[in-house]
PDB file of C-alpha atoms in Angstrom:
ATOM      1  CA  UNK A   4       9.758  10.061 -12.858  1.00 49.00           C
ATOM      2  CA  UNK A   5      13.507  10.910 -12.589  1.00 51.00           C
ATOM      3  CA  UNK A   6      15.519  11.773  -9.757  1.00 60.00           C
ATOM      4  CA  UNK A   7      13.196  11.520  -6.953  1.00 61.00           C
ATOM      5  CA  UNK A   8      15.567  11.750  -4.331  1.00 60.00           C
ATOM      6  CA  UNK A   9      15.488  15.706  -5.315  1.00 78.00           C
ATOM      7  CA  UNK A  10      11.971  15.764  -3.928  1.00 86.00           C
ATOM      8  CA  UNK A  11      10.916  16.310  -0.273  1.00 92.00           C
ATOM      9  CA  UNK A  12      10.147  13.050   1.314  1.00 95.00           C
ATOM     10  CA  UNK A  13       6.865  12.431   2.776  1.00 96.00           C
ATOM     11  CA  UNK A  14       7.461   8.872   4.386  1.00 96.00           C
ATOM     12  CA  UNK A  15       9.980   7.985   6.443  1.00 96.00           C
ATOM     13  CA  UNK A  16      10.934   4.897   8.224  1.00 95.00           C
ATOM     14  CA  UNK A  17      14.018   4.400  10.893  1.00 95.00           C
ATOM     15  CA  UNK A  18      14.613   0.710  12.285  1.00 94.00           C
ATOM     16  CA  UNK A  19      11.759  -0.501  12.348  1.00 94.00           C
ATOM     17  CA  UNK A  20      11.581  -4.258  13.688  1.00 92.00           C
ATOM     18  CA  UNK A  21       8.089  -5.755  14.620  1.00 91.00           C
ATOM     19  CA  UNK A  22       7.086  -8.826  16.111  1.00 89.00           C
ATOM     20  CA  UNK A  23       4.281 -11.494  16.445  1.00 88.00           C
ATOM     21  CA  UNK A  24       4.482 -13.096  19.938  1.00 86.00           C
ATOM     22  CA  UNK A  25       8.731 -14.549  19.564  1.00 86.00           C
ATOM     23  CA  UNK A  26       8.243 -14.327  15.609  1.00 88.00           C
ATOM     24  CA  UNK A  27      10.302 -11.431  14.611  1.00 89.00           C
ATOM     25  CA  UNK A  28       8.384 -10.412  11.396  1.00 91.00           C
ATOM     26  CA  UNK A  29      10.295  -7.056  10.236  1.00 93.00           C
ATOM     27  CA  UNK A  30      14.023  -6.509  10.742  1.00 93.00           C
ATOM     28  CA  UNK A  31      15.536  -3.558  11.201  1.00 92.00           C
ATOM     29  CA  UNK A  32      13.453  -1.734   8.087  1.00 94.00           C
ATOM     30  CA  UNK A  33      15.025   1.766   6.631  1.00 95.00           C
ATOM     31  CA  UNK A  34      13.056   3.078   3.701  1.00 95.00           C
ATOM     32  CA  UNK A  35      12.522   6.439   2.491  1.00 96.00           C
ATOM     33  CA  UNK A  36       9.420   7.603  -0.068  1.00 96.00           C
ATOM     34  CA  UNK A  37       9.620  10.835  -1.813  1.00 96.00           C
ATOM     35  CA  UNK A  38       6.670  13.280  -2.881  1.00 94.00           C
ATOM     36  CA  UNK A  39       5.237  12.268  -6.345  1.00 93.00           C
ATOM     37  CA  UNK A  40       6.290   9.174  -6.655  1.00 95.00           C
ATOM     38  CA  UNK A  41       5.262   5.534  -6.510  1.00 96.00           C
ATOM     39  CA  UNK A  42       6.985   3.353  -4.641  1.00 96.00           C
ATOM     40  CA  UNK A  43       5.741  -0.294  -4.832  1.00 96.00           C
ATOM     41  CA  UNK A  44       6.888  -2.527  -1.914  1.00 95.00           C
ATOM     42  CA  UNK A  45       7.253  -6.232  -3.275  1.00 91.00           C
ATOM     43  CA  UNK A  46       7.411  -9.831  -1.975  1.00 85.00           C
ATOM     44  CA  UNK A  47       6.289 -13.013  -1.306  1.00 80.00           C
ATOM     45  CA  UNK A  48       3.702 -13.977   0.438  1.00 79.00           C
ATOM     46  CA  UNK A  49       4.604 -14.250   4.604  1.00 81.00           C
ATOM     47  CA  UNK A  50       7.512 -11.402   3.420  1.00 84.00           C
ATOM     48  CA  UNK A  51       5.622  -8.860   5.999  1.00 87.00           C
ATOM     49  CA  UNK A  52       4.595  -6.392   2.879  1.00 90.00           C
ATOM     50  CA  UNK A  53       1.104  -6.394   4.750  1.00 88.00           C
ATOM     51  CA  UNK A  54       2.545  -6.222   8.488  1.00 91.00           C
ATOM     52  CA  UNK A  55       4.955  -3.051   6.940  1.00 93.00           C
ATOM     53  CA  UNK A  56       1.984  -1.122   5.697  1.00 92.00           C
ATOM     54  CA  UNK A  57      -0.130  -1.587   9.294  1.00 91.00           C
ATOM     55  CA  UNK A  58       2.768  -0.014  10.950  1.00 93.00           C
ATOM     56  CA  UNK A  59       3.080   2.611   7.964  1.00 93.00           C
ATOM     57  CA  UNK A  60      -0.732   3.817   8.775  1.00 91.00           C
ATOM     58  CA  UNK A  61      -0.187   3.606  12.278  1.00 89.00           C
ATOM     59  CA  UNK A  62      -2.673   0.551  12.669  1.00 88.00           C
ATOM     60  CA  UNK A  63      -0.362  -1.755  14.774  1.00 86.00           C
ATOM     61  CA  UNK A  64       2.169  -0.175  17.684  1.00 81.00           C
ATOM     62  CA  UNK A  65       5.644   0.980  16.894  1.00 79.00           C
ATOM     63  CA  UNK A  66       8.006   1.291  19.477  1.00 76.00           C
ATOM     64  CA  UNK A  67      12.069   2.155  19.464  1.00 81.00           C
ATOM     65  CA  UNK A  68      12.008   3.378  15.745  1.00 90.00           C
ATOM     66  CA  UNK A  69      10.552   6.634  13.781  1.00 92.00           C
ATOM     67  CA  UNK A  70       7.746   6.678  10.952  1.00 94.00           C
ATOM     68  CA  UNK A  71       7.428   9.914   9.586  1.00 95.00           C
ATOM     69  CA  UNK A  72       4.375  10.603   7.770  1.00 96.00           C
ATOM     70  CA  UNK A  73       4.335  14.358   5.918  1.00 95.00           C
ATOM     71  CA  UNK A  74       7.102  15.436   8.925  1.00 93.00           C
ATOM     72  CA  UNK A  75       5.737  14.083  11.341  1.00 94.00           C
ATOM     73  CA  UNK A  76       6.621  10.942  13.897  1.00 94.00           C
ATOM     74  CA  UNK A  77       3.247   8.620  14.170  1.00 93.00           C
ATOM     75  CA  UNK A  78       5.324   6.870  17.124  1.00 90.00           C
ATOM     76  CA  UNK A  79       4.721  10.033  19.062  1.00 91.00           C
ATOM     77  CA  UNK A  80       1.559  11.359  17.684  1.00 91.00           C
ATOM     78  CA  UNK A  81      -1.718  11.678  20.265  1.00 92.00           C
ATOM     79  CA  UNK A  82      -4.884  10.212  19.102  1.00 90.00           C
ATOM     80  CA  UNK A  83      -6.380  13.287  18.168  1.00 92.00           C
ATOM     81  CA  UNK A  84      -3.465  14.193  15.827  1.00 93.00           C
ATOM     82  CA  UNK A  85      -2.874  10.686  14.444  1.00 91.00           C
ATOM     83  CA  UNK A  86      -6.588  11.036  13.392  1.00 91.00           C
ATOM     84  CA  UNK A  87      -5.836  14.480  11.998  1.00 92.00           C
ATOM     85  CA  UNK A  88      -3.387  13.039   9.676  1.00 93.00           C
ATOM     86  CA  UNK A  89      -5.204  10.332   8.420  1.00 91.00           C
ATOM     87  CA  UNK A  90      -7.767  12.956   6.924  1.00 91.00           C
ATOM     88  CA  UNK A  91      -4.527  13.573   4.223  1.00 93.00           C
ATOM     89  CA  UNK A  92      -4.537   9.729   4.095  1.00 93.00           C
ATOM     90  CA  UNK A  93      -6.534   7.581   1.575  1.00 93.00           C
ATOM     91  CA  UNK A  94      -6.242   3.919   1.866  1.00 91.00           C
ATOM     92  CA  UNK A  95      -7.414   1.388  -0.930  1.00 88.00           C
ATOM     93  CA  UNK A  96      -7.614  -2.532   1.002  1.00 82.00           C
ATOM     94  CA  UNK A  97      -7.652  -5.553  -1.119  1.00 75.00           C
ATOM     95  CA  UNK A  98     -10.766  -6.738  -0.800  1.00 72.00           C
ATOM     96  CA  UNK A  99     -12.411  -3.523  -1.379  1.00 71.00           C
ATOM     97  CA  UNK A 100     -13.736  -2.853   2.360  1.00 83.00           C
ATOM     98  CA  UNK A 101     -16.933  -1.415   1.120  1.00 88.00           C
ATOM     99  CA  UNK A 102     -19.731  -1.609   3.376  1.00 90.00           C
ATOM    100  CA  UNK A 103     -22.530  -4.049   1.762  1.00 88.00           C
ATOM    101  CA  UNK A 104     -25.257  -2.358   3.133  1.00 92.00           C
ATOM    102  CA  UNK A 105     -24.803   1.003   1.460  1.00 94.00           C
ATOM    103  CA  UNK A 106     -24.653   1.830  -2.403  1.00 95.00           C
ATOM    104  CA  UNK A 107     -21.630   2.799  -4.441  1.00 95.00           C
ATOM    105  CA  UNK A 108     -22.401   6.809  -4.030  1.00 96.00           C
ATOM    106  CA  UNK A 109     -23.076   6.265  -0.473  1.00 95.00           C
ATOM    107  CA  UNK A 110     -19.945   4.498   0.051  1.00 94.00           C
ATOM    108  CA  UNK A 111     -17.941   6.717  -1.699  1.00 95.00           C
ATOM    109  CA  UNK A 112     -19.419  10.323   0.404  1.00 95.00           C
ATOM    110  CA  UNK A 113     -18.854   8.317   3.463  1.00 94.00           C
ATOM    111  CA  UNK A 114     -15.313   9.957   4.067  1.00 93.00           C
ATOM    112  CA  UNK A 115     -16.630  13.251   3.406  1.00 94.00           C
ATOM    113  CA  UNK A 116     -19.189  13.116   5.744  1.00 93.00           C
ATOM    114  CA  UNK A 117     -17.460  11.720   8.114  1.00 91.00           C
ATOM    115  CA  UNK A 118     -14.440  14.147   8.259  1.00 91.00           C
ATOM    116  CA  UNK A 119     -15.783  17.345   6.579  1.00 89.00           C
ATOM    117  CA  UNK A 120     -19.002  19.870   7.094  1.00 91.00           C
ATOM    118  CA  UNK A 121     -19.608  20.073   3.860  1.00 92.00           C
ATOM    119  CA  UNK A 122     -23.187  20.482   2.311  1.00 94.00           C
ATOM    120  CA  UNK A 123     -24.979  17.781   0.505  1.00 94.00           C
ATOM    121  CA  UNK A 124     -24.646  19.294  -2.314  1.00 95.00           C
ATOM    122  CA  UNK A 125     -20.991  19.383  -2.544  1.00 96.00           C
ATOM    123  CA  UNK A 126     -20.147  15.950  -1.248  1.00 95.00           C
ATOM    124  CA  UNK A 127     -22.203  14.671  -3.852  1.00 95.00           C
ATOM    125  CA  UNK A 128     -20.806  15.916  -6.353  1.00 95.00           C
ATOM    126  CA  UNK A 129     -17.012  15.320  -5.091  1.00 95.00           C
ATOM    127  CA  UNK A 130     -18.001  12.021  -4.876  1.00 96.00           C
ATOM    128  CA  UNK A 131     -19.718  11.583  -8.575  1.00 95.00           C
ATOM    129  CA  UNK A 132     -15.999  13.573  -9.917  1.00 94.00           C
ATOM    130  CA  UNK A 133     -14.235  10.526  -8.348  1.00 93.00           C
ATOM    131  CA  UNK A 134     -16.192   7.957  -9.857  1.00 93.00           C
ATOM    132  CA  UNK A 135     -16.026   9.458 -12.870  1.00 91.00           C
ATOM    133  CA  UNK A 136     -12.485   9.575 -12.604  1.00 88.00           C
ATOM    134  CA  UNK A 137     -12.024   5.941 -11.760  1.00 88.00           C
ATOM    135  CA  UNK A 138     -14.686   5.164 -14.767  1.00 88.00           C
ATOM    136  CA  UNK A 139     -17.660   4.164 -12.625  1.00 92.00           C
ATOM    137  CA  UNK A 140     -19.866   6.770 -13.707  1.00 91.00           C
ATOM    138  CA  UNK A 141     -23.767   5.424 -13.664  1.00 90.00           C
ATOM    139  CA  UNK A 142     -22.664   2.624 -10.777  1.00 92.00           C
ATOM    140  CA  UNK A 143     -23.800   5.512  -8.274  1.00 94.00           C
ATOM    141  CA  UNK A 144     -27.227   3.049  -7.083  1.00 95.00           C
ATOM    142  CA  UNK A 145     -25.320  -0.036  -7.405  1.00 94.00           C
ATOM    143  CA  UNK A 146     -24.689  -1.963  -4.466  1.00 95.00           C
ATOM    144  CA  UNK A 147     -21.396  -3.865  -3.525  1.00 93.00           C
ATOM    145  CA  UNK A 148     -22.876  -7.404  -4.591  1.00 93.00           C
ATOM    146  CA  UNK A 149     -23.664  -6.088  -7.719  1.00 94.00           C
ATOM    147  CA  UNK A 150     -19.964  -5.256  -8.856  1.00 91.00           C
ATOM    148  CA  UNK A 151     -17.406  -7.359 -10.429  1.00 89.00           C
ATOM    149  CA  UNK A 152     -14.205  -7.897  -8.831  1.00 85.00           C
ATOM    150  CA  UNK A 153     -12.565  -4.826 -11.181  1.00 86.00           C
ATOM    151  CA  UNK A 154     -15.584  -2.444 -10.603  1.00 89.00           C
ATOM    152  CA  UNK A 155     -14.994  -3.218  -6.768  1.00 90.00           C
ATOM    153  CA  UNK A 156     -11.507  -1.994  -6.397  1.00 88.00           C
ATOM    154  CA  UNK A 157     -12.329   1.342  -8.804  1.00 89.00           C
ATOM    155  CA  UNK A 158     -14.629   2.045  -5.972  1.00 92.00           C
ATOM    156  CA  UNK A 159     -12.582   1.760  -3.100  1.00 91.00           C
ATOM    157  CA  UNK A 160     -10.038   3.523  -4.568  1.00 91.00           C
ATOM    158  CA  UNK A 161     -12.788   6.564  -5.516  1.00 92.00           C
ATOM    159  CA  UNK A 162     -13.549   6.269  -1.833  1.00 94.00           C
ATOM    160  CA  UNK A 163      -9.870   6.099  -1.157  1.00 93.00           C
ATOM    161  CA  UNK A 164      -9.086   9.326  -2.972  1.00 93.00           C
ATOM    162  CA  UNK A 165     -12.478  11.147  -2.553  1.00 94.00           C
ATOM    163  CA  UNK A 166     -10.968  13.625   0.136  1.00 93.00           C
ATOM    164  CA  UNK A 167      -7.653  14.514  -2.517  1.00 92.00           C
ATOM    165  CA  UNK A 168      -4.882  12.873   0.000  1.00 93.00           C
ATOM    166  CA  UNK A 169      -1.659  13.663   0.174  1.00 94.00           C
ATOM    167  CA  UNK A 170      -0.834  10.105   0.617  1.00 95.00           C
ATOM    168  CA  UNK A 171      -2.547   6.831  -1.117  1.00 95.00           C
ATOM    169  CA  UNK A 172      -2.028   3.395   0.162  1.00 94.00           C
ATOM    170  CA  UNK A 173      -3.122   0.546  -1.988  1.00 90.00           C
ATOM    171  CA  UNK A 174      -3.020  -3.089  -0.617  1.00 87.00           C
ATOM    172  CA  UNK A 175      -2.472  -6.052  -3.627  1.00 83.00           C
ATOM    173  CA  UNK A 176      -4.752  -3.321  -6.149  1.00 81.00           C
ATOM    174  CA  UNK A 177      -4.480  -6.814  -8.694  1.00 77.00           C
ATOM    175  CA  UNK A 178      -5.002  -9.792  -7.103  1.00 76.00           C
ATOM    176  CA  UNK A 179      -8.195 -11.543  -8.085  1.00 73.00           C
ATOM    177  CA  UNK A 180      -8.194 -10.110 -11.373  1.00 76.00           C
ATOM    178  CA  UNK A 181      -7.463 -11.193 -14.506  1.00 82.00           C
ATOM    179  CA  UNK A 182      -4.806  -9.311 -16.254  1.00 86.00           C
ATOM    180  CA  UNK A 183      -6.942  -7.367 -18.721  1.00 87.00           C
ATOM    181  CA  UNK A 184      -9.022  -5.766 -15.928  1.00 84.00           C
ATOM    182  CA  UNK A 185      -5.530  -5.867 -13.686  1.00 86.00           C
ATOM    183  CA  UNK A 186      -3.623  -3.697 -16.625  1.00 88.00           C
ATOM    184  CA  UNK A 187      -6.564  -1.122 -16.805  1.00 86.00           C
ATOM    185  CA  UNK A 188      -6.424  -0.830 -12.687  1.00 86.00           C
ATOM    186  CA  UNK A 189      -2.521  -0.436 -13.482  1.00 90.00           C
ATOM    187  CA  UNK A 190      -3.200   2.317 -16.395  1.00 90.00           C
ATOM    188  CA  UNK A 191      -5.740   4.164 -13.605  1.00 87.00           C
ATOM    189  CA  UNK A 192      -3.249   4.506 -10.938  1.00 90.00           C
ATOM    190  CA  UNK A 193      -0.722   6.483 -12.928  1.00 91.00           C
ATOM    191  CA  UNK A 194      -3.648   8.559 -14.348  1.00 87.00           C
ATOM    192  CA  UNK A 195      -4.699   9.189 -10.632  1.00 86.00           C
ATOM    193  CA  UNK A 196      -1.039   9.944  -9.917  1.00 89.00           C
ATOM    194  CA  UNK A 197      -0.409  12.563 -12.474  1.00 88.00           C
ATOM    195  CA  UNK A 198      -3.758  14.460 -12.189  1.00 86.00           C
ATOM    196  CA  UNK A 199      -4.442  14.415  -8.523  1.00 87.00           C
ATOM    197  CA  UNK A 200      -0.175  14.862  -7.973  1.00 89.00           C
ATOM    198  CA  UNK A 201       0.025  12.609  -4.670  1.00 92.00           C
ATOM    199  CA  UNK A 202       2.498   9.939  -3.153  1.00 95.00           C
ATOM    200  CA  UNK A 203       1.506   6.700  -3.293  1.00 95.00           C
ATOM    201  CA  UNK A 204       2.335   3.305  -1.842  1.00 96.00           C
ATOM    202  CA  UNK A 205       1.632  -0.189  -3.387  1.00 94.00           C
ATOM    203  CA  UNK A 206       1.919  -3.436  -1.802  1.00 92.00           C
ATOM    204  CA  UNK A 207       1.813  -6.240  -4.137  1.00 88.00           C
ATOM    205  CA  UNK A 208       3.397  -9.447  -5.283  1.00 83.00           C
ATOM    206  CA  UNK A 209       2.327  -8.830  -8.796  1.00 84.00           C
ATOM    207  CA  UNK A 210       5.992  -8.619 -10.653  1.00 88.00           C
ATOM    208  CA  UNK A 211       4.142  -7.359 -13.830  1.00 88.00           C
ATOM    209  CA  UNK A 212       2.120  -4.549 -12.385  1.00 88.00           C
ATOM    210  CA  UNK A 213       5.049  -3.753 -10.222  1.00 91.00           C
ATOM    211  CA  UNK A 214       7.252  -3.234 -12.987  1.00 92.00           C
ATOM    212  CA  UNK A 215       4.616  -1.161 -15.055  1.00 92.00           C
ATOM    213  CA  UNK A 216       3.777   1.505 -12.239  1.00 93.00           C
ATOM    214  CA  UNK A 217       6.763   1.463 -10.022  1.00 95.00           C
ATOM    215  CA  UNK A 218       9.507   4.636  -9.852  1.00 95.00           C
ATOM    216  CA  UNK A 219      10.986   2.760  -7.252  1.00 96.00           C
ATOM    217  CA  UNK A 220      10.685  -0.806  -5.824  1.00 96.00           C
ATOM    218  CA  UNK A 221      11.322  -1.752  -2.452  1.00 96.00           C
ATOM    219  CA  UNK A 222      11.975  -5.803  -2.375  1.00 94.00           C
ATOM    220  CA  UNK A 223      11.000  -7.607   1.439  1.00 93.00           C
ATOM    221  CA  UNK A 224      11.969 -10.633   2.449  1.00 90.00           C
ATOM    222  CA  UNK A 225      11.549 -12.547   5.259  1.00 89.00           C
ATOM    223  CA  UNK A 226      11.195  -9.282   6.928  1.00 91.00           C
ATOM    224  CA  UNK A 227      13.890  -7.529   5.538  1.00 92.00           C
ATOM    225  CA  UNK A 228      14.179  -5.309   2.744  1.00 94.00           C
ATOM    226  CA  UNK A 229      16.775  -6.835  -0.082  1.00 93.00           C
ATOM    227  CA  UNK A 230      17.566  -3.928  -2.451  1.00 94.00           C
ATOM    228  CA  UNK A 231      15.647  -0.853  -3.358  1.00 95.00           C
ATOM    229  CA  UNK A 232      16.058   0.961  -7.111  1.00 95.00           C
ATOM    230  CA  UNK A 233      14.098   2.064  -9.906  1.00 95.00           C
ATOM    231  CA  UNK A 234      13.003  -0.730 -12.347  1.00 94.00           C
ATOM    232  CA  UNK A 235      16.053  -1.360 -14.411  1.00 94.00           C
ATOM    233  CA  UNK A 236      18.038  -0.932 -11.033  1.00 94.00           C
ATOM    234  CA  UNK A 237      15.621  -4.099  -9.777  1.00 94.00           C
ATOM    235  CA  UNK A 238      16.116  -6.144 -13.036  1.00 92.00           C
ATOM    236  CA  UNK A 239      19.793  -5.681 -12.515  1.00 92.00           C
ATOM    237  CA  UNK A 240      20.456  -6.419  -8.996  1.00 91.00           C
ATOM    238  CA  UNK A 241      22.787  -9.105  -8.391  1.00 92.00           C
ATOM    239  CA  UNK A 242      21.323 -10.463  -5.095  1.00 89.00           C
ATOM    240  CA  UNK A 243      20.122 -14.284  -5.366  1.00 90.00           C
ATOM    241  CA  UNK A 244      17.095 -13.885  -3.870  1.00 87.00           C
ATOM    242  CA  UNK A 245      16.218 -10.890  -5.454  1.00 88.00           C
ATOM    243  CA  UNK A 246      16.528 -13.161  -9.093  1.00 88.00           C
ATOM    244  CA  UNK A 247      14.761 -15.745  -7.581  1.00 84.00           C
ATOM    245  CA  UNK A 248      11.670 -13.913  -6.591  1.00 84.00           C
ATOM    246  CA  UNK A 249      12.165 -12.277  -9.985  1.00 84.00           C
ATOM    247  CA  UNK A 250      12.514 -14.955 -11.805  1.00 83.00           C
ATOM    248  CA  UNK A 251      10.237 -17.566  -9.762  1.00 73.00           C
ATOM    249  CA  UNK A 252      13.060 -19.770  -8.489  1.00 73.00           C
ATOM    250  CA  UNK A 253      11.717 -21.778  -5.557  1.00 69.00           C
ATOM    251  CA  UNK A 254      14.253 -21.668  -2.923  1.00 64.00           C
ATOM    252  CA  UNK A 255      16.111 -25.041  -1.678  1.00 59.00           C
ATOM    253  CA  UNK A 256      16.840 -24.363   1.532  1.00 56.00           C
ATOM    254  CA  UNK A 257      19.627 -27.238   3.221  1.00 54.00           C
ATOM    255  CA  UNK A 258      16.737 -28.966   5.979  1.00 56.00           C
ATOM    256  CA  UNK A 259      18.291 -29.619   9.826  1.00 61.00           C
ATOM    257  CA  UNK A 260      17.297 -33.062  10.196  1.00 68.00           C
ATOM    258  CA  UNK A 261      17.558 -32.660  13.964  1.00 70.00           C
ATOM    259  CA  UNK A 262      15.608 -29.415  13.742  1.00 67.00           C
ATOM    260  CA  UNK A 263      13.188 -30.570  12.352  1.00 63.00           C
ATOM    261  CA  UNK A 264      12.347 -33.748  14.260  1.00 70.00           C
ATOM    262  CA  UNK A 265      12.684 -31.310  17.450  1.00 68.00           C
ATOM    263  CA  UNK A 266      10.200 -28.822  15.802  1.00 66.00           C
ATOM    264  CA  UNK A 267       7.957 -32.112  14.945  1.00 74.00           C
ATOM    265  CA  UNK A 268       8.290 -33.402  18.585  1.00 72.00           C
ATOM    266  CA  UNK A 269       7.861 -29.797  20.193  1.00 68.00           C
ATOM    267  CA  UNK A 270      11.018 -29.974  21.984  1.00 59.00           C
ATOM    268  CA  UNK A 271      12.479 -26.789  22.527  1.00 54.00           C
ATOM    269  CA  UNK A 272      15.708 -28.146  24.458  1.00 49.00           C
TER     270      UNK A 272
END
């Protein structure tokens, strides 16, 4: 996709900075995400990729910054509108989320009847259209346990999409799976993309996948975001620790011997 910027955006975030107890997590985090496009955020692990998304969906408290979702501020939102939103929201987690108790199909209508008065009729077959459209077709009886790892994240993301959001959030859509299954998942995300024309938002730390799906990458770490740019724009960015990361360079950070003994010794003084 070229020239996003020309789009409307549909996620917005102003200084954001979140914490865990004294641990600042996110500093100070400005990104913008256009209609249409797919913007993977990258990083290491402990980067706060996960802890970003939470406060994307509105799942953990934001206070003195904006996150604008579709136009509007989730930092203000009521409940009852916050919920309203989601409805345009479909969110993929990395394990899969599905609930064990309940078959593929069943998992799958759950949004629907949930959030819609539609008949019987109809949800099933939205729901058997988004299986077939994630290739699970004839997995509609199957229960959780009985799906590989692959099969499992197809289904979450038919439940995910099942409702045709606006807005699609996958967490880590490749980890746990080898790179066979992980480059079809890849291959299914643009096809989703392109035929179901919505925004959507990829956490990973998978530099191949990344690379393969992105229009844009957005590079955390340590809580703060690096560098964003299109691919080549990533490839090319001077910035050490953007290389390293790209290139798996483990860092050698100088070690405070005093520091360290006083972090050993829980002395604080």
């Amino acid at each position: 996709m070229n020239d996003t910027s020309r789009r409307p955006a549909v996620i917005e975030i102003e200084h954001l900075s979140a914490y865990y107890g004294n641990r600042q997590v996110l500093k100070d985090i400005n990104l913008t995400i256009y209609e249409g496009e797919i913007m993977v955020i990258m990083g290491g692990s402990g980067s706060g990729k996960t802890t970003l998304l939470r406060h994307i969906l509105g799942l953990l408290p934001s206070a003195s910054c904006h996150i604008r979702l579709l136009n509007k501020d989730i930092t203000t939102l009521s409940a009852r509108d916050l919920y309203e939103l989601r409805t345009k929201m479909g969110v993929a987690f990395q394990g899969g989320a599905l609930l064990g108790s309940m078959t593929v199909l069943e998992n799958v209508e759950l949004p629907l009847r949930e959030h819609t008065k539609l008949d019987e009729n109809t949800i099933r077959i939205m729901s058997r259209i988004k299986l077939e459209l994630v290739n699970l077709a004839g997995t509609e009886a199957l229960m959780p346990a009985e799906l590989s790892g692959g099969m499992l994240k197809r289904a979450a993301l038919a439940r995910a999409v099942v409702m045709d959001p606006k807005l699609l959030f996958f967490d880590e859509p490749s980890s746990g799976l080898d790179p066979v299954v992980a480059a079809e998942l890849d291959e299914m995300i643009l096809k989703l993309r392109d035929a179901m024309k919505m925004t959507i938002v990829i956490v990973t730390h998978d530099l191949e996948s990344a690379f393969k799906i992105a229009d844009r990458i957005a590079i955390l770490d340590n809580g703060e975001i690096l560098t964003t740019g299109t691919v080549n724009e990533i490839r090319a960015c001077p910035n050490k620790r953007v290389q390293d990361l790209l290139n798996r360079r483990p860092r050698n950070e100088a070690v405070d011997g005093e520091a360290y003994l006083q972090r050993l010794t829980g002395d604080r003084a």
